[in-house]
GROMACS .gro file of C-alpha atoms in nm:
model
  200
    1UNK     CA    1   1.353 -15.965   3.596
    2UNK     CA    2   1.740 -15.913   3.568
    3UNK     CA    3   1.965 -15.726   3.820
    4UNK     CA    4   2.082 -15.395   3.629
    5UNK     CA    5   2.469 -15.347   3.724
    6UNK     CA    6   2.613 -15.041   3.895
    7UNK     CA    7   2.782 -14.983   3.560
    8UNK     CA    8   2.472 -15.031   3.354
    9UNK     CA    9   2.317 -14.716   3.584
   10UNK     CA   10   2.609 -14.544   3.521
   11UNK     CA   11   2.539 -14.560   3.133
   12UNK     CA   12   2.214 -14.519   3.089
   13UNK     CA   13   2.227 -14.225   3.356
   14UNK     CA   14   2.551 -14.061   3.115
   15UNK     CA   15   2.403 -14.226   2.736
   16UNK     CA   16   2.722 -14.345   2.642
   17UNK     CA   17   3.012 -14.571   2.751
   18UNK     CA   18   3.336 -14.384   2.733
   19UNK     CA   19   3.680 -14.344   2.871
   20UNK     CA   20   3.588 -14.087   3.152
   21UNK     CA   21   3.292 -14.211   3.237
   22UNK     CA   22   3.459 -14.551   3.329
   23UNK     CA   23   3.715 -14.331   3.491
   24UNK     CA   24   3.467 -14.193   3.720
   25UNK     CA   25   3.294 -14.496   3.795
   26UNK     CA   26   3.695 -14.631   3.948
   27UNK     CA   27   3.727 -14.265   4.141
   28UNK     CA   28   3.356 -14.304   4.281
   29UNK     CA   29   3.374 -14.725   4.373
   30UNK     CA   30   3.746 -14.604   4.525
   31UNK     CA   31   3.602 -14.347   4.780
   32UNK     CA   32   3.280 -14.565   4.886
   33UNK     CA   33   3.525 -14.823   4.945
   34UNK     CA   34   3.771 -14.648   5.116
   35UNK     CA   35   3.509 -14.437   5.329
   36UNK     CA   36   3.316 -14.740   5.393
   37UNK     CA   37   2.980 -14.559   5.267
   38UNK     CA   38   2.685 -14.618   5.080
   39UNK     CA   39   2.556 -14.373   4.879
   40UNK     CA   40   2.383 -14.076   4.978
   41UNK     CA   41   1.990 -14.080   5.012
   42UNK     CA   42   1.978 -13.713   5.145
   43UNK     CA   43   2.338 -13.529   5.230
   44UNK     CA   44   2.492 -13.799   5.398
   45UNK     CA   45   2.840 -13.789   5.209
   46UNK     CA   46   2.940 -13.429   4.996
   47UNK     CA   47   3.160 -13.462   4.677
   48UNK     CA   48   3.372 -13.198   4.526
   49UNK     CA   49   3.465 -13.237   4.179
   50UNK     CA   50   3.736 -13.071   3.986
   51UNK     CA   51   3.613 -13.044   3.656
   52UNK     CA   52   3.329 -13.108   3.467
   53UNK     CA   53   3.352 -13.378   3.233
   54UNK     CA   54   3.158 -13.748   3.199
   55UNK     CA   55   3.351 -13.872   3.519
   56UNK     CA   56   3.083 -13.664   3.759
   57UNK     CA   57   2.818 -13.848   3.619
   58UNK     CA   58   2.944 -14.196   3.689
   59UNK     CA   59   3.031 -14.040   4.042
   60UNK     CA   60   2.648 -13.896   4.080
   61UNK     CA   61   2.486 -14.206   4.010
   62UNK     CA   62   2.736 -14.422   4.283
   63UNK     CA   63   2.750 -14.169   4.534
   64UNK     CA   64   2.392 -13.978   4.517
   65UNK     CA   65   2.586 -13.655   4.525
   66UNK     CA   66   2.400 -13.433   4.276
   67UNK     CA   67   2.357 -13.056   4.250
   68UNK     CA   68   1.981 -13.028   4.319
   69UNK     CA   69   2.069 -13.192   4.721
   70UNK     CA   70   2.358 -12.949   4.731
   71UNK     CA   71   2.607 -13.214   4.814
   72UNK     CA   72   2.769 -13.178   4.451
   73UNK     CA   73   3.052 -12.897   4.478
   74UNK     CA   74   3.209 -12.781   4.146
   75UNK     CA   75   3.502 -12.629   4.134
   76UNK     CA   76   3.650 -12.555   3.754
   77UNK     CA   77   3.986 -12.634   3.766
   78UNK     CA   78   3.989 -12.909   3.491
   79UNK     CA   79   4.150 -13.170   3.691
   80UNK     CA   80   4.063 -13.514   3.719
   81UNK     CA   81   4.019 -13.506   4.112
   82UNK     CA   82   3.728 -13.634   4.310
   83UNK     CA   83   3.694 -13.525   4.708
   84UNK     CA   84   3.425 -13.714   4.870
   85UNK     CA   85   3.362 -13.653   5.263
   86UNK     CA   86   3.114 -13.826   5.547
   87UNK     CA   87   2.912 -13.628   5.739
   88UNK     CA   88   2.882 -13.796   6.008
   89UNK     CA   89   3.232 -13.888   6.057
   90UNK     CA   90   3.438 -13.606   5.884
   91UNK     CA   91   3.598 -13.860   5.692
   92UNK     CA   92   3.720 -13.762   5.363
   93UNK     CA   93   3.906 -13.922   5.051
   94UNK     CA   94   4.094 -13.718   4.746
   95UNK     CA   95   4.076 -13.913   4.446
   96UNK     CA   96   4.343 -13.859   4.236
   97UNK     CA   97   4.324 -14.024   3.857
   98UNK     CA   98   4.636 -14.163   3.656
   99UNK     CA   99   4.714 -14.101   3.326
  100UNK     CA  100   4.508 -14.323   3.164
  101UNK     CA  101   4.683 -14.325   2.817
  102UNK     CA  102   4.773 -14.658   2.836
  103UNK     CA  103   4.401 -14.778   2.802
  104UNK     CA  104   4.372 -14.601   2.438
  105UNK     CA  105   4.572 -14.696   2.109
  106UNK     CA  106   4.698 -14.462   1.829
  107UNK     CA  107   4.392 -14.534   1.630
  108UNK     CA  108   4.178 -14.420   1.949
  109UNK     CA  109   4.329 -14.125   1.895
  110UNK     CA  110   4.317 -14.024   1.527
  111UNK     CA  111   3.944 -14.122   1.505
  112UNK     CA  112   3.872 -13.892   1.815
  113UNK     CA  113   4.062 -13.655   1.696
  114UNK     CA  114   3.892 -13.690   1.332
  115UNK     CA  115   3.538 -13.731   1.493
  116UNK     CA  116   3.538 -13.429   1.731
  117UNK     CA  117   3.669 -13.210   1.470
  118UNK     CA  118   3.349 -13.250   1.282
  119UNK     CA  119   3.530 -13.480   0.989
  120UNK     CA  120   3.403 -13.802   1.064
  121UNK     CA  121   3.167 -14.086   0.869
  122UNK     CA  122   2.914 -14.266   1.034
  123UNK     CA  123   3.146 -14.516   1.009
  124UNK     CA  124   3.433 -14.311   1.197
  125UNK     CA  125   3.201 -14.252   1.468
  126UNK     CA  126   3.086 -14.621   1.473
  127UNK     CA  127   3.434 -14.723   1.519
  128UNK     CA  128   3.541 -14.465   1.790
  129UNK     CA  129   3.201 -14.577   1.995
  130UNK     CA  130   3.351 -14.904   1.990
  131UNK     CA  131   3.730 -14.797   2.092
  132UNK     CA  132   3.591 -14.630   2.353
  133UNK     CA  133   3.386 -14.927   2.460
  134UNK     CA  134   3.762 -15.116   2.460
  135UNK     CA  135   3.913 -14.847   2.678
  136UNK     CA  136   3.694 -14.800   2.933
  137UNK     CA  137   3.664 -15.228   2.979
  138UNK     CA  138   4.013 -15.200   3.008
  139UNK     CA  139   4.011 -14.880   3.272
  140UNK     CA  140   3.679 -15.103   3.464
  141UNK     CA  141   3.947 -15.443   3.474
  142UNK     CA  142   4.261 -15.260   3.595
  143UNK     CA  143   4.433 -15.249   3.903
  144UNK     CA  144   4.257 -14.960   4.094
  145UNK     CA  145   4.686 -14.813   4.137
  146UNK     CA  146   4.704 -14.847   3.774
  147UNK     CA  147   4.381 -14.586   3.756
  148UNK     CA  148   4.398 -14.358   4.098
  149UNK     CA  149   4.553 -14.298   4.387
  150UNK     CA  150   4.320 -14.247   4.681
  151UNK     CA  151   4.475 -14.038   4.979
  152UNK     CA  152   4.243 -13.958   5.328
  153UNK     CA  153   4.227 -13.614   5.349
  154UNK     CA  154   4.071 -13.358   5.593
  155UNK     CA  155   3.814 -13.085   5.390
  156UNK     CA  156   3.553 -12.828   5.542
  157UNK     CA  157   3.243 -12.953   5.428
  158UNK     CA  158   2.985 -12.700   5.275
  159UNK     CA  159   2.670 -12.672   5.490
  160UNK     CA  160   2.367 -12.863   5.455
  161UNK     CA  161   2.142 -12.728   5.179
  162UNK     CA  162   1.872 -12.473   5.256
  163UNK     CA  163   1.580 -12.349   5.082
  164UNK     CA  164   1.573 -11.986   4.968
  165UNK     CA  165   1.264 -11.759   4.916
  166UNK     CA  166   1.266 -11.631   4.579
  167UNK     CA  167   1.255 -11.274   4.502
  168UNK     CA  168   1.182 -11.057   4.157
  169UNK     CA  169   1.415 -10.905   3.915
  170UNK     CA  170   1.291 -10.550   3.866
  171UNK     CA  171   1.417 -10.531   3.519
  172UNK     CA  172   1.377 -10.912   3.326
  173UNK     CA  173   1.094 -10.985   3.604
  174UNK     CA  174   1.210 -11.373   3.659
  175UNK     CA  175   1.228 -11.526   3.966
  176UNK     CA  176   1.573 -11.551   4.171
  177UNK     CA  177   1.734 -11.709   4.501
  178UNK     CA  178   1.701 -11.436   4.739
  179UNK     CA  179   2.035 -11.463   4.846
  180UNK     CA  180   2.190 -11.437   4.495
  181UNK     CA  181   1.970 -11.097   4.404
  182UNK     CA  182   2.179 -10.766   4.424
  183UNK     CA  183   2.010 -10.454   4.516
  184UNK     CA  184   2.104 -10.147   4.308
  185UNK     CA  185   1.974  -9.782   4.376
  186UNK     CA  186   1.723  -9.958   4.530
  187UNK     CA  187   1.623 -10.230   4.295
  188UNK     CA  188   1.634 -10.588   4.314
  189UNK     CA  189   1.824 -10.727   3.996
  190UNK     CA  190   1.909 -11.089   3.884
  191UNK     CA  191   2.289 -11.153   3.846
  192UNK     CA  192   2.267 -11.136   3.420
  193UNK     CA  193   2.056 -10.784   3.448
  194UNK     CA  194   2.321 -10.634   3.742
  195UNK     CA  195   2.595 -10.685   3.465
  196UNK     CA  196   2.420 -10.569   3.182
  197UNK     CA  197   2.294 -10.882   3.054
  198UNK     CA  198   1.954 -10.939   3.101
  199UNK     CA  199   1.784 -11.231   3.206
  200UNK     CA  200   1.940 -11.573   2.997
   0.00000   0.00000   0.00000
């Protein structure tokens, strides 16, 4: 049987190979590096990431940071910045990524441009999978300076998860985290029904 790669994890985990996936997979192999960890089996190391995008993926899968341990911390700034800390040292690295421009060419561009703006053939699509493919070998073979700068910080790390009791919503009747129920004129409402919503 053959020895699946870090980076093979990191695709099948994501579904795709593409420019910020590979970009996450430098920013998460950086801060192990750097921190001298391996990843986390319980809450060992805590990650805050600064946007959203395929990057946290790659940087789940390396660092075993995930939102269901509550060592995942999202903050929606849309910036391509990874913090990852060590609990039991205090340790912590800001991962900063470059502007990885260089790693795409102009047809790169005018495919994704044509693809994600719903106009593109099968064929278009088959041809941005595989300039994507290019760019992120490219990104995966650089120089890590040429892809992120990686400075030691100091961060407050979050406290270790805990496990809530759940509570009812009088008005949609789901369940929710006791802690994140609000109680109006005496009732206990879900977030959505507080503002009007209703359950989602």
């Amino acid at each position: 049987m053959c020895q699946v790669s870090d980076w093979e994890r990191v695709v099948e985990f994501h579904g795709h190979v593409c420019v910020g996936l590979a970009m996450g997979y430098r920013a998460a192999l950086a801060a192990l590096r750097v921190l001298e960890a391996d990843p986390a089996v319980d809450e060992e190391l805590v990650a805050i990431v600064e946007n959203d995008a395929c990057g946290v993926d790659a940087l789940q899968v390396l660092t075993g940071c995930t939102f269901g341990k509550g060592n995942l911390v999202f903050r929606d700034w849309g910036k391509p910045v990874y913090t990852i800390g060590r609990r039991d040292s205090g340790r912590a690295v800001r991962v900063v990524m470059e502007d990885t421009s260089w790693a795409v060419d102009e047809e790169f561009t005018a495919l994704r441009r044509k693809v994600f703006g719903g106009e593109g053939t099968p064929e278009d699509r088959r041809r941005l999978q595989a300039k994507q493919m290019e760019a992120a070998e490219r990104i995966l073979n650089a120089p890590e300076e040429k892809v992120c700068t990686v400075q030691e910080t100091t961060i407050s790390l979050p406290p270790r998860a805990r496990i809530y009791p759940s509570v009812t919503c009088a008005c949609c009747g789901e369940r929710v985290m006791e802690p994140r129920a609000r109680i109006e004129e005496g009732k206990t409402l879900c977030i959505p029904c507080s503002e009007g919503r209703g359950g989602s």
